[in-house]
Amino acid sequence: MKLKKLLPALCLSTCALSTSAIAANWSSTALHINYGEQTNPFTEQESDTAVYSIQHASGYDYGDNFFFIDYSKDDLEDGFQDRDFYGEWYSTVSLSAITGQQIGSGALIDVGLTAGINVAGDAKVMKYLPGVKLSWDVPGFNFFQTLVTAYIDDSEGVAKGGAPKETNSWMFDVAFDYPFMIGTQKFNVKGHVEYIAERENEFGQDVRAWFLAQPIITWDLGHALEMKENTLLLGMEWQYWHNKFGTDVTESVPQLHVEWTF
């Protein structure tokens, strides 16, 4: 994968990070490492795959930013996840913050306008995701959010050596974070669940709607070792992907998960 294909996303991510750094109310940057046996949905071959991910989240007076960049490497030289990058960036403006009035009532605590971008390296994929984020007050959760966006394709297509261009679609996503304790030990369940509706590629072929769930359960190893808590986490991520990448392949794979917050 050519790193220059990630430059638009990297530039947007840098801008988001710079903006939040000026007046950030909170900020968190972490390295995630996942390791498990993933499936190439186009050949159905399985291979041991390591995914290294930098994730950043920050909040400022008028909203929040989130982005991640994955680097994937498997043990098969098949042109799929050999040494590939993938990134997503989202920035949300809180309507409550910019209007000075509480938007929402009851369990709905805020409504935000979101702009997102998804970029894949080898596949030369570019997606834009404008939409609305709803923040909910759910007892026990650090956060619980739902996101509805368009899924607008601006990819390079087969003619330029990438994956086939697709018609536009839409996405629904749920993100959550739930801490809990067992005795004196700290644990956490977090992750997201997304649904992306069906579309067609540039050859008129159906790209199936997919359902992707990536819950992570972690043990706060730093706290257990009497170090700084919420810094070093050890656990498992379960990736369940029905119709992976729009194919008819369903993947269900546990992955070793290590997380270090800077």
XYZ file of C-alpha atoms in Angstrom:
262
model
C 0.000 0.000 0.000
C 1.262 3.483 -0.848
C 1.306 5.780 2.154
C 0.485 8.790 -0.040
C -3.040 7.400 -0.416
C -3.554 8.046 3.288
C -2.370 11.641 3.142
C -5.868 13.195 2.927
C -6.981 11.316 6.036
C -3.717 12.007 7.829
C -4.007 15.716 7.084
C -7.583 15.843 8.354
C -6.603 13.868 11.437
C -3.721 16.217 12.131
C -6.007 19.229 11.800
C -8.482 17.657 14.201
C -5.723 16.872 16.696
C -4.289 20.368 16.408
C -7.697 21.990 16.927
C -8.442 19.917 20.001
C -4.958 20.494 21.384
C -5.566 24.265 21.494
C -8.566 24.080 23.805
C -8.948 20.423 24.682
C -11.019 19.618 27.733
C -9.786 16.041 27.554
C -7.601 13.948 25.258
C -6.581 10.301 24.934
C -4.169 8.609 22.513
C -3.495 4.876 22.587
C -1.737 2.049 20.758
C -3.903 -1.040 20.178
C -2.488 -4.399 19.093
C -4.839 -7.196 17.965
C -3.749 -10.672 16.924
C -5.981 -13.426 15.560
C -6.834 -15.626 12.589
C -8.691 -13.500 10.053
C -10.282 -14.500 6.747
C -9.624 -13.150 3.274
C -13.281 -12.886 2.127
C -12.321 -13.044 -1.547
C -10.372 -16.342 -1.311
C -11.754 -17.589 2.052
C -8.198 -18.382 3.173
C -7.428 -17.848 6.854
C -4.189 -16.375 8.133
C -2.677 -15.161 11.396
C -3.071 -11.394 11.314
C -1.614 -8.627 13.460
C -3.277 -5.216 13.451
C -1.447 -2.248 14.987
C -3.663 0.770 15.559
C -3.126 4.316 16.771
C -6.354 5.778 18.154
C -7.007 9.313 19.320
C -10.042 10.904 20.928
C -10.403 14.413 22.308
C -13.110 16.810 23.380
C -13.225 20.587 23.351
C -15.847 23.225 24.169
C -17.887 22.705 20.992
C -17.541 19.010 20.243
C -15.125 16.129 19.875
C -12.731 14.408 17.463
C -11.864 10.768 16.933
C -9.555 9.002 14.509
C -7.627 5.778 14.115
C -5.043 4.439 11.691
C -4.595 0.656 11.343
C -1.572 -1.154 9.956
C -2.405 -4.787 9.130
C 0.007 -7.623 8.367
C -0.848 -11.287 7.861
C 1.287 -14.349 7.092
C 0.051 -14.822 3.502
C 1.406 -12.950 0.470
C -1.949 -12.807 -1.298
C -2.417 -9.083 -1.826
C -4.843 -8.809 1.106
C -3.693 -7.273 4.397
C -0.076 -8.101 3.620
C 1.152 -4.677 4.741
C -1.821 -2.380 4.465
C -3.108 0.842 6.045
C -6.670 1.847 6.824
C -7.909 4.967 8.604
C -11.081 6.664 9.813
C -11.600 10.201 11.116
C -14.727 11.801 12.605
C -15.317 15.277 13.976
C -18.553 16.199 15.740
C -19.982 19.607 16.657
C -22.402 19.621 19.605
C -25.648 21.439 18.875
C -26.117 22.054 22.604
C -22.717 23.756 22.774
C -23.081 25.980 19.725
C -26.676 27.040 20.494
C -26.203 27.445 24.230
C -29.355 25.408 24.829
C -29.871 21.819 25.893
C -30.690 19.792 22.770
C -32.434 16.606 23.807
C -34.399 15.437 26.814
C -34.712 12.374 28.968
C -32.076 9.797 28.045
C -31.027 11.818 24.977
C -28.427 14.257 26.298
C -27.033 15.785 23.092
C -27.248 15.870 19.313
C -24.184 16.455 17.168
C -23.400 17.073 13.511
C -20.637 14.738 12.333
C -18.267 14.755 9.363
C -16.300 11.575 8.705
C -13.871 10.090 6.216
C -12.744 6.467 5.659
C -9.570 5.729 3.652
C -8.165 2.329 2.598
C -4.656 2.045 1.173
C -4.208 -0.822 -1.271
C -7.875 -0.713 -2.283
C -7.645 3.040 -2.978
C -10.996 3.561 -1.254
C -12.271 6.936 -0.062
C -15.636 7.335 1.672
C -17.269 10.471 3.116
C -19.692 10.124 6.038
C -21.704 13.222 6.944
C -24.382 12.565 9.539
C -25.861 12.969 13.001
C -24.585 11.610 16.328
C -26.881 11.105 19.315
C -25.397 10.878 22.811
C -27.365 8.922 25.400
C -27.380 8.807 29.192
C -27.276 5.075 29.923
C -26.646 4.118 33.586
C -23.193 2.648 34.212
C -21.741 3.555 30.810
C -18.928 6.052 30.326
C -20.604 6.796 27.009
C -23.243 5.365 24.703
C -23.625 6.928 21.256
C -25.476 6.217 18.030
C -24.401 7.555 14.659
C -26.325 7.709 11.377
C -24.433 8.883 8.295
C -24.402 8.799 4.537
C -21.755 6.516 2.992
C -20.572 8.452 -0.064
C -18.035 6.861 -2.386
C -15.131 8.844 -3.862
C -12.808 5.912 -4.587
C -10.392 5.648 -7.518
C -11.891 2.445 -8.895
C -10.547 -0.459 -10.916
C -9.194 1.727 -13.740
C -6.649 3.170 -11.302
C -5.729 -0.132 -9.670
C -8.138 -0.020 -6.753
C -11.254 -1.823 -5.615
C -14.394 -1.253 -7.714
C -16.182 2.043 -7.138
C -19.567 1.725 -5.446
C -22.859 3.542 -5.384
C -23.617 5.606 -2.300
C -25.240 4.084 0.774
C -25.704 4.776 4.493
C -24.348 3.604 7.849
C -25.700 3.099 11.367
C -23.206 2.715 14.217
C -23.406 2.208 17.985
C -20.356 2.939 20.173
C -20.160 2.239 23.909
C -17.874 2.003 26.931
C -18.879 0.184 30.120
C -16.511 -0.166 33.125
C -17.040 -2.678 35.912
C -15.185 -4.319 38.788
C -14.799 -7.866 40.049
C -13.432 -7.671 43.570
C -10.578 -5.186 43.441
C -9.890 -5.733 39.732
C -11.014 -3.242 37.070
C -12.523 -4.402 33.776
C -14.135 -2.754 30.797
C -16.360 -3.692 27.860
C -16.257 -1.287 24.939
C -16.418 -1.244 21.174
C -18.854 -0.571 18.383
C -21.427 -2.226 16.157
C -22.047 -0.989 12.609
C -24.465 -1.695 9.783
C -23.712 -0.492 6.247
C -26.530 -0.874 3.746
C -26.227 -2.647 0.409
C -24.984 -0.930 -2.750
C -23.690 -1.809 -6.235
C -20.164 -1.724 -7.601
C -19.112 -0.212 -10.902
C -19.778 -3.532 -12.695
C -23.415 -3.565 -11.576
C -22.777 -6.338 -9.033
C -24.485 -6.291 -5.631
C -22.357 -5.413 -2.620
C -24.162 -6.988 0.296
C -25.154 -5.046 3.387
C -22.770 -5.914 6.204
C -22.982 -6.123 9.966
C -19.749 -5.684 11.924
C -19.440 -6.011 15.712
C -16.136 -5.443 17.520
C -16.671 -5.658 21.298
C -13.541 -5.633 23.461
C -13.295 -6.869 27.045
C -10.190 -5.736 28.917
C -8.556 -6.178 32.298
C -6.744 -3.151 33.719
C -3.309 -4.723 34.092
C -1.760 -1.402 35.098
C -4.139 -1.102 38.052
C -3.502 -4.735 39.033
C 0.258 -4.088 39.064
C -0.249 -0.908 41.115
C 0.745 1.253 38.185
C -1.346 4.056 36.675
C -4.855 2.769 35.949
C -6.458 2.898 32.475
C -2.984 2.870 30.911
C -2.075 -0.763 30.201
C -5.004 -3.053 29.311
C -5.032 -6.733 28.365
C -7.985 -8.591 26.935
C -9.798 -9.947 23.909
C -11.552 -8.385 20.948
C -14.210 -10.443 19.200
C -14.712 -9.525 15.560
C -17.983 -10.718 14.097
C -18.409 -9.619 10.481
C -21.444 -10.794 8.551
C -20.958 -10.311 4.786
C -17.360 -9.155 5.245
C -16.555 -6.376 2.768
C -19.917 -6.975 1.098
C -19.208 -10.625 0.207
C -21.212 -13.638 1.420
C -18.460 -14.581 3.915
C -19.174 -14.360 7.649
C -16.200 -14.118 10.002
C -16.228 -14.748 13.748
C -12.787 -14.494 15.308
C -11.422 -13.836 18.817
C -8.265 -11.725 18.906
C -5.707 -11.091 21.617
C -5.963 -7.391 22.510
C -3.278 -5.240 24.138
C -3.824 -1.523 24.704
C -1.407 1.108 25.921
C -2.575 4.684 26.503
C 0.196 7.265 26.242
